[in-house]
PDB file of N, CA and C in Angstrom:
ATOM      1  N   MET Y   1       0.846  -1.172   0.000  1.00  0.00           N
ATOM      2  CA  MET Y   1       0.000   0.000   0.000  1.00  0.00           C
ATOM      3  C   MET Y   1       0.890   1.233   0.000  1.00  0.00           C
ATOM      4  N   ASP Y   2       0.564   2.198  -0.830  1.00  0.00           N
ATOM      5  CA  ASP Y   2       1.284   3.462  -0.863  1.00  0.00           C
ATOM      6  C   ASP Y   2       0.585   4.474   0.035  1.00  0.00           C
ATOM      7  N   PHE Y   3       1.385   5.200   0.780  1.00  0.00           N
ATOM      8  CA  PHE Y   3       0.871   6.265   1.633  1.00  0.00           C
ATOM      9  C   PHE Y   3       1.372   7.603   1.118  1.00  0.00           C
ATOM     10  N   PRO Y   4       0.625   8.678   1.374  1.00  0.00           N
ATOM     11  CA  PRO Y   4       1.159   9.997   1.067  1.00  0.00           C
ATOM     12  C   PRO Y   4       2.369  10.281   1.966  1.00  0.00           C
ATOM     13  N   LYS Y   5       3.180  11.238   1.559  1.00  0.00           N
ATOM     14  CA  LYS Y   5       4.379  11.583   2.325  1.00  0.00           C
ATOM     15  C   LYS Y   5       4.019  12.066   3.728  1.00  0.00           C
ATOM     16  N   PHE Y   6       2.921  12.813   3.859  1.00  0.00           N
ATOM     17  CA  PHE Y   6       2.483  13.329   5.154  1.00  0.00           C
ATOM     18  C   PHE Y   6       1.030  12.948   5.403  1.00  0.00           C
ATOM     19  N   LEU Y   7       0.700  12.687   6.658  1.00  0.00           N
ATOM     20  CA  LEU Y   7      -0.661  12.425   7.100  1.00  0.00           C
ATOM     21  C   LEU Y   7      -0.956  13.294   8.313  1.00  0.00           C
ATOM     22  N   LEU Y   8      -2.200  13.723   8.461  1.00  0.00           N
ATOM     23  CA  LEU Y   8      -2.632  14.420   9.670  1.00  0.00           C
ATOM     24  C   LEU Y   8      -3.188  13.402  10.649  1.00  0.00           C
ATOM     25  N   GLY Y   9      -2.959  13.620  11.929  1.00  0.00           N
ATOM     26  CA  GLY Y   9      -3.491  12.719  12.937  1.00  0.00           C
ATOM     27  C   GLY Y   9      -3.991  13.487  14.145  1.00  0.00           C
ATOM     28  N   ASP Y  10      -4.993  12.944  14.798  1.00  0.00           N
ATOM     29  CA  ASP Y  10      -5.464  13.513  16.047  1.00  0.00           C
ATOM     30  C   ASP Y  10      -5.880  12.373  16.961  1.00  0.00           C
ATOM     31  N   ASN Y  11      -6.113  12.725  18.219  1.00  0.00           N
ATOM     32  CA  ASN Y  11      -6.463  11.729  19.217  1.00  0.00           C
ATOM     33  C   ASN Y  11      -7.211  12.436  20.329  1.00  0.00           C
ATOM     34  N   THR Y  12      -8.345  11.897  20.735  1.00  0.00           N
ATOM     35  CA  THR Y  12      -9.150  12.559  21.765  1.00  0.00           C
ATOM     36  C   THR Y  12      -8.447  12.599  23.121  1.00  0.00           C
ATOM     37  N   ASP Y  13      -7.436  11.758  23.324  1.00  0.00           N
ATOM     38  CA  ASP Y  13      -6.664  11.836  24.566  1.00  0.00           C
ATOM     39  C   ASP Y  13      -5.763  13.065  24.597  1.00  0.00           C
ATOM     40  N   TYR Y  14      -5.542  13.676  23.438  1.00  0.00           N
ATOM     41  CA  TYR Y  14      -4.726  14.892  23.308  1.00  0.00           C
ATOM     42  C   TYR Y  14      -5.538  15.923  22.527  1.00  0.00           C
ATOM     43  N   PRO Y  15      -6.545  16.508  23.155  1.00  0.00           N
ATOM     44  CA  PRO Y  15      -7.512  17.328  22.415  1.00  0.00           C
ATOM     45  C   PRO Y  15      -6.936  18.583  21.766  1.00  0.00           C
ATOM     46  N   THR Y  16      -5.811  19.097  22.243  1.00  0.00           N
ATOM     47  CA  THR Y  16      -5.255  20.308  21.642  1.00  0.00           C
ATOM     48  C   THR Y  16      -4.083  20.016  20.717  1.00  0.00           C
ATOM     49  N   ALA Y  17      -3.665  18.770  20.633  1.00  0.00           N
ATOM     50  CA  ALA Y  17      -2.522  18.392  19.808  1.00  0.00           C
ATOM     51  C   ALA Y  17      -2.924  18.246  18.346  1.00  0.00           C
ATOM     52  N   ILE Y  18      -1.996  18.595  17.473  1.00  0.00           N
ATOM     53  CA  ILE Y  18      -2.152  18.394  16.036  1.00  0.00           C
ATOM     54  C   ILE Y  18      -0.912  17.623  15.596  1.00  0.00           C
ATOM     55  N   PHE Y  19      -1.102  16.397  15.109  1.00  0.00           N
ATOM     56  CA  PHE Y  19       0.018  15.556  14.713  1.00  0.00           C
ATOM     57  C   PHE Y  19       0.148  15.518  13.196  1.00  0.00           C
ATOM     58  N   VAL Y  20       1.383  15.618  12.724  1.00  0.00           N
ATOM     59  CA  VAL Y  20       1.694  15.375  11.321  1.00  0.00           C
ATOM     60  C   VAL Y  20       2.658  14.203  11.305  1.00  0.00           C
ATOM     61  N   ILE Y  21       2.324  13.188  10.505  1.00  0.00           N
ATOM     62  CA  ILE Y  21       3.128  11.981  10.413  1.00  0.00           C
ATOM     63  C   ILE Y  21       3.852  11.981   9.071  1.00  0.00           C
ATOM     64  N   HIS Y  22       5.172  11.864   9.116  1.00  0.00           N
ATOM     65  CA  HIS Y  22       5.996  11.761   7.909  1.00  0.00           C
ATOM     66  C   HIS Y  22       6.230  10.276   7.668  1.00  0.00           C
ATOM     67  N   THR Y  23       5.794   9.766   6.513  1.00  0.00           N
ATOM     68  CA  THR Y  23       5.775   8.325   6.275  1.00  0.00           C
ATOM     69  C   THR Y  23       6.993   7.798   5.526  1.00  0.00           C
ATOM     70  N   GLU Y  24       7.872   8.688   5.081  1.00  0.00           N
ATOM     71  CA  GLU Y  24       9.070   8.275   4.357  1.00  0.00           C
ATOM     72  C   GLU Y  24      10.286   8.387   5.274  1.00  0.00           C
ATOM     73  N   PHE Y  25      11.385   7.751   4.873  1.00  0.00           N
ATOM     74  CA  PHE Y  25      12.603   7.825   5.693  1.00  0.00           C
ATOM     75  C   PHE Y  25      13.131   9.248   5.716  1.00  0.00           C
ATOM     76  N   PRO Y  26      13.467   9.758   6.853  1.00  0.00           N
ATOM     77  CA  PRO Y  26      13.300   9.196   8.187  1.00  0.00           C
ATOM     78  C   PRO Y  26      11.892   9.475   8.711  1.00  0.00           C
ATOM     79  N   ARG Y  27      11.201   8.429   9.100  1.00  0.00           N
ATOM     80  CA  ARG Y  27       9.817   8.556   9.564  1.00  0.00           C
ATOM     81  C   ARG Y  27       9.786   9.248  10.928  1.00  0.00           C
ATOM     82  N   PHE Y  28       8.808  10.130  11.086  1.00  0.00           N
ATOM     83  CA  PHE Y  28       8.643  10.816  12.365  1.00  0.00           C
ATOM     84  C   PHE Y  28       7.218  11.311  12.521  1.00  0.00           C
ATOM     85  N   ILE Y  29       6.885  11.658  13.752  1.00  0.00           N
ATOM     86  CA  ILE Y  29       5.619  12.311  14.078  1.00  0.00           C
ATOM     87  C   ILE Y  29       5.969  13.600  14.789  1.00  0.00           C
ATOM     88  N   ILE Y  30       5.378  14.698  14.340  1.00  0.00           N
ATOM     89  CA  ILE Y  30       5.577  15.980  15.013  1.00  0.00           C
ATOM     90  C   ILE Y  30       4.245  16.442  15.574  1.00  0.00           C
ATOM     91  N   ASN Y  31       4.278  16.904  16.806  1.00  0.00           N
ATOM     92  CA  ASN Y  31       3.119  17.507  17.441  1.00  0.00           C
ATOM     93  C   ASN Y  31       3.260  19.009  17.238  1.00  0.00           C
ATOM     94  N   LEU Y  32       2.442  19.591  16.389  1.00  0.00           N
ATOM     95  CA  LEU Y  32       2.562  21.012  16.078  1.00  0.00           C
ATOM     96  C   LEU Y  32       2.166  21.910  17.239  1.00  0.00           C
ATOM     97  N   GLU Y  33       1.517  21.346  18.240  1.00  0.00           N
ATOM     98  CA  GLU Y  33       1.164  22.136  19.420  1.00  0.00           C
ATOM     99  C   GLU Y  33       2.420  22.606  20.147  1.00  0.00           C
ATOM    100  N   ASP Y  34       3.410  21.727  20.256  1.00  0.00           N
ATOM    101  CA  ASP Y  34       4.626  22.076  21.003  1.00  0.00           C
ATOM    102  C   ASP Y  34       5.918  21.778  20.224  1.00  0.00           C
ATOM    103  N   ASP Y  35       5.789  21.413  18.951  1.00  0.00           N
ATOM    104  CA  ASP Y  35       6.919  21.103  18.065  1.00  0.00           C
ATOM    105  C   ASP Y  35       7.764  19.932  18.541  1.00  0.00           C
ATOM    106  N   GLU Y  36       7.192  19.064  19.366  1.00  0.00           N
ATOM    107  CA  GLU Y  36       7.911  17.868  19.800  1.00  0.00           C
ATOM    108  C   GLU Y  36       7.925  16.863  18.646  1.00  0.00           C
ATOM    109  N   VAL Y  37       9.108  16.288  18.389  1.00  0.00           N
ATOM    110  CA  VAL Y  37       9.281  15.330  17.304  1.00  0.00           C
ATOM    111  C   VAL Y  37       9.636  13.973  17.897  1.00  0.00           C
ATOM    112  N   GLU Y  38       8.941  12.954  17.415  1.00  0.00           N
ATOM    113  CA  GLU Y  38       9.251  11.574  17.788  1.00  0.00           C
ATOM    114  C   GLU Y  38       9.714  10.865  16.523  1.00  0.00           C
ATOM    115  N   TRP Y  39      10.976  10.452  16.509  1.00  0.00           N
ATOM    116  CA  TRP Y  39      11.535   9.742  15.354  1.00  0.00           C
ATOM    117  C   TRP Y  39      11.161   8.278  15.449  1.00  0.00           C
ATOM    118  N   LEU Y  40      10.753   7.694  14.346  1.00  0.00           N
ATOM    119  CA  LEU Y  40      10.330   6.297  14.305  1.00  0.00           C
ATOM    120  C   LEU Y  40      11.414   5.412  13.698  1.00  0.00           C
ATOM    121  N   GLU Y  41      12.628   5.896  13.699  1.00  0.00           N
ATOM    122  CA  GLU Y  41      13.777   5.188  13.152  1.00  0.00           C
ATOM    123  C   GLU Y  41      14.853   5.114  14.233  1.00  0.00           C
ATOM    124  N   ASP Y  42      15.721   4.121  14.121  1.00  0.00           N
ATOM    125  CA  ASP Y  42      16.927   4.054  14.939  1.00  0.00           C
ATOM    126  C   ASP Y  42      18.070   4.590  14.103  1.00  0.00           C
ATOM    127  N   PHE Y  43      18.870   5.464  14.685  1.00  0.00           N
ATOM    128  CA  PHE Y  43      19.949   6.112  13.949  1.00  0.00           C
ATOM    129  C   PHE Y  43      21.294   5.755  14.552  1.00  0.00           C
ATOM    130  N   ASP Y  44      22.280   5.557  13.668  1.00  0.00           N
ATOM    131  CA  ASP Y  44      23.644   5.386  14.138  1.00  0.00           C
ATOM    132  C   ASP Y  44      24.372   6.728  14.012  1.00  0.00           C
ATOM    133  N   GLN Y  45      25.654   6.776  14.316  1.00  0.00           N
ATOM    134  CA  GLN Y  45      26.415   8.032  14.290  1.00  0.00           C
ATOM    135  C   GLN Y  45      26.372   8.682  12.906  1.00  0.00           C
ATOM    136  N   HIS Y  46      26.538   7.883  11.862  1.00  0.00           N
ATOM    137  CA  HIS Y  46      26.526   8.423  10.504  1.00  0.00           C
ATOM    138  C   HIS Y  46      25.162   9.014  10.174  1.00  0.00           C
ATOM    139  N   ASP Y  47      24.100   8.304  10.505  1.00  0.00           N
ATOM    140  CA  ASP Y  47      22.742   8.779  10.256  1.00  0.00           C
ATOM    141  C   ASP Y  47      22.445  10.053  11.036  1.00  0.00           C
ATOM    142  N   GLN Y  48      22.990  10.147  12.242  1.00  0.00           N
ATOM    143  CA  GLN Y  48      22.715  11.294  13.111  1.00  0.00           C
ATOM    144  C   GLN Y  48      23.152  12.600  12.439  1.00  0.00           C
ATOM    145  N   LYS Y  49      24.315  12.614  11.820  1.00  0.00           N
ATOM    146  CA  LYS Y  49      24.789  13.826  11.149  1.00  0.00           C
ATOM    147  C   LYS Y  49      23.890  14.194   9.975  1.00  0.00           C
ATOM    148  N   GLU Y  50      23.509  13.205   9.179  1.00  0.00           N
ATOM    149  CA  GLU Y  50      22.620  13.455   8.052  1.00  0.00           C
ATOM    150  C   GLU Y  50      21.256  13.942   8.545  1.00  0.00           C
ATOM    151  N   LEU Y  51      20.773  13.356   9.620  1.00  0.00           N
ATOM    152  CA  LEU Y  51      19.488  13.745  10.192  1.00  0.00           C
ATOM    153  C   LEU Y  51      19.506  15.204  10.647  1.00  0.00           C
ATOM    154  N   GLU Y  52      20.580  15.619  11.301  1.00  0.00           N
ATOM    155  CA  GLU Y  52      20.684  17.002  11.758  1.00  0.00           C
ATOM    156  C   GLU Y  52      20.606  17.978  10.586  1.00  0.00           C
ATOM    157  N   ILE Y  53      21.206  17.595   9.464  1.00  0.00           N
ATOM    158  CA  ILE Y  53      21.200  18.465   8.284  1.00  0.00           C
ATOM    159  C   ILE Y  53      19.798  18.557   7.693  1.00  0.00           C
ATOM    160  N   GLU Y  54      19.094  17.444   7.631  1.00  0.00           N
ATOM    161  CA  GLU Y  54      17.801  17.392   6.955  1.00  0.00           C
ATOM    162  C   GLU Y  54      16.599  17.676   7.861  1.00  0.00           C
ATOM    163  N   ALA Y  55      16.758  17.587   9.159  1.00  0.00           N
ATOM    164  CA  ALA Y  55      15.621  17.684  10.082  1.00  0.00           C
ATOM    165  C   ALA Y  55      14.872  19.005   9.957  1.00  0.00           C
ATOM    166  N   GLU Y  56      15.584  20.089   9.890  1.00  0.00           N
ATOM    167  CA  GLU Y  56      14.915  21.389   9.823  1.00  0.00           C
ATOM    168  C   GLU Y  56      14.030  21.488   8.581  1.00  0.00           C
ATOM    169  N   GLY Y  57      14.544  21.039   7.440  1.00  0.00           N
ATOM    170  CA  GLY Y  57      13.755  21.076   6.206  1.00  0.00           C
ATOM    171  C   GLY Y  57      12.537  20.171   6.265  1.00  0.00           C
ATOM    172  N   LEU Y  58      12.701  18.977   6.832  1.00  0.00           N
ATOM    173  CA  LEU Y  58      11.578  18.045   6.940  1.00  0.00           C
ATOM    174  C   LEU Y  58      10.493  18.584   7.862  1.00  0.00           C
ATOM    175  N   ILE Y  59      10.894  19.185   8.955  1.00  0.00           N
ATOM    176  CA  ILE Y  59       9.921  19.751   9.890  1.00  0.00           C
ATOM    177  C   ILE Y  59       9.197  20.924   9.247  1.00  0.00           C
ATOM    178  N   GLN Y  60       9.920  21.742   8.468  1.00  0.00           N
ATOM    179  CA  GLN Y  60       9.274  22.846   7.753  1.00  0.00           C
ATOM    180  C   GLN Y  60       8.281  22.312   6.726  1.00  0.00           C
ATOM    181  N   GLN Y  61       8.641  21.226   6.028  1.00  0.00           N
ATOM    182  CA  GLN Y  61       7.720  20.613   5.073  1.00  0.00           C
ATOM    183  C   GLN Y  61       6.457  20.108   5.769  1.00  0.00           C
ATOM    184  N   ALA Y  62       6.606  19.537   6.956  1.00  0.00           N
ATOM    185  CA  ALA Y  62       5.453  19.054   7.719  1.00  0.00           C
ATOM    186  C   ALA Y  62       4.535  20.213   8.094  1.00  0.00           C
ATOM    187  N   THR Y  63       5.121  21.317   8.518  1.00  0.00           N
ATOM    188  CA  THR Y  63       4.339  22.500   8.879  1.00  0.00           C
ATOM    189  C   THR Y  63       3.637  23.076   7.650  1.00  0.00           C
ATOM    190  N   ASP Y  64       4.347  23.141   6.536  1.00  0.00           N
ATOM    191  CA  ASP Y  64       3.750  23.642   5.290  1.00  0.00           C
ATOM    192  C   ASP Y  64       2.586  22.745   4.845  1.00  0.00           C
ATOM    193  N   PHE Y  65       2.758  21.431   4.989  1.00  0.00           N
ATOM    194  CA  PHE Y  65       1.690  20.489   4.654  1.00  0.00           C
ATOM    195  C   PHE Y  65       0.450  20.794   5.498  1.00  0.00           C
ATOM    196  N   TYR Y  66       0.628  20.964   6.789  1.00  0.00           N
ATOM    197  CA  TYR Y  66      -0.504  21.258   7.664  1.00  0.00           C
ATOM    198  C   TYR Y  66      -1.192  22.558   7.231  1.00  0.00           C
ATOM    199  N   ASP Y  67      -0.405  23.603   6.988  1.00  0.00           N
ATOM    200  CA  ASP Y  67      -0.978  24.885   6.576  1.00  0.00           C
ATOM    201  C   ASP Y  67      -1.773  24.738   5.278  1.00  0.00           C
ATOM    202  N   ARG Y  68      -1.241  23.962   4.339  1.00  0.00           N
ATOM    203  CA  ARG Y  68      -1.940  23.734   3.069  1.00  0.00           C
ATOM    204  C   ARG Y  68      -3.257  23.004   3.289  1.00  0.00           C
ATOM    205  N   GLU Y  69      -3.230  21.969   4.107  1.00  0.00           N
ATOM    206  CA  GLU Y  69      -4.439  21.194   4.362  1.00  0.00           C
ATOM    207  C   GLU Y  69      -5.508  22.050   5.043  1.00  0.00           C
ATOM    208  N   ILE Y  70      -5.116  22.833   6.010  1.00  0.00           N
ATOM    209  CA  ILE Y  70      -6.080  23.688   6.725  1.00  0.00           C
ATOM    210  C   ILE Y  70      -6.644  24.742   5.788  1.00  0.00           C
ATOM    211  N   SER Y  71      -5.823  25.307   4.912  1.00  0.00           N
ATOM    212  CA  SER Y  71      -6.330  26.311   3.985  1.00  0.00           C
ATOM    213  C   SER Y  71      -7.375  25.713   3.049  1.00  0.00           C
ATOM    214  N   ARG Y  72      -7.262  24.438   2.746  1.00  0.00           N
ATOM    215  CA  ARG Y  72      -8.254  23.789   1.886  1.00  0.00           C
ATOM    216  C   ARG Y  72      -9.595  23.622   2.583  1.00  0.00           C
ATOM    217  N   TYR Y  73      -9.596  23.486   3.891  1.00  0.00           N
ATOM    218  CA  TYR Y  73     -10.844  23.427   4.654  1.00  0.00           C
ATOM    219  C   TYR Y  73     -11.537  24.786   4.641  1.00  0.00           C
ATOM    220  N   ASP Y  74     -10.742  25.856   4.654  1.00  0.00           N
ATOM    221  CA  ASP Y  74     -11.287  27.203   4.684  1.00  0.00           C
ATOM    222  C   ASP Y  74     -11.923  27.603   3.368  1.00  0.00           C
ATOM    223  N   ASP Y  75     -11.485  26.983   2.262  1.00  0.00           N
ATOM    224  CA  ASP Y  75     -11.996  27.353   0.929  1.00  0.00           C
ATOM    225  C   ASP Y  75     -13.394  26.884   0.700  1.00  0.00           C
TER     226      ASP Y  75
END
């Protein structure tokens, strides 16, 4: 099954949280309420350096995805 690069998620146990799930490597979930990121991958030293370089861009893409999705609800 193919998934989109980003998915929105919510949970009634976290009523104010907004989750964006990144489904491609490196997989992660970001809570846009507090910008907490949970990585769903195990990283070694080599991966850690690459992750630091790419993390900011991936998180910005997740935020942009959320903004785009919400703007579509407003239309």
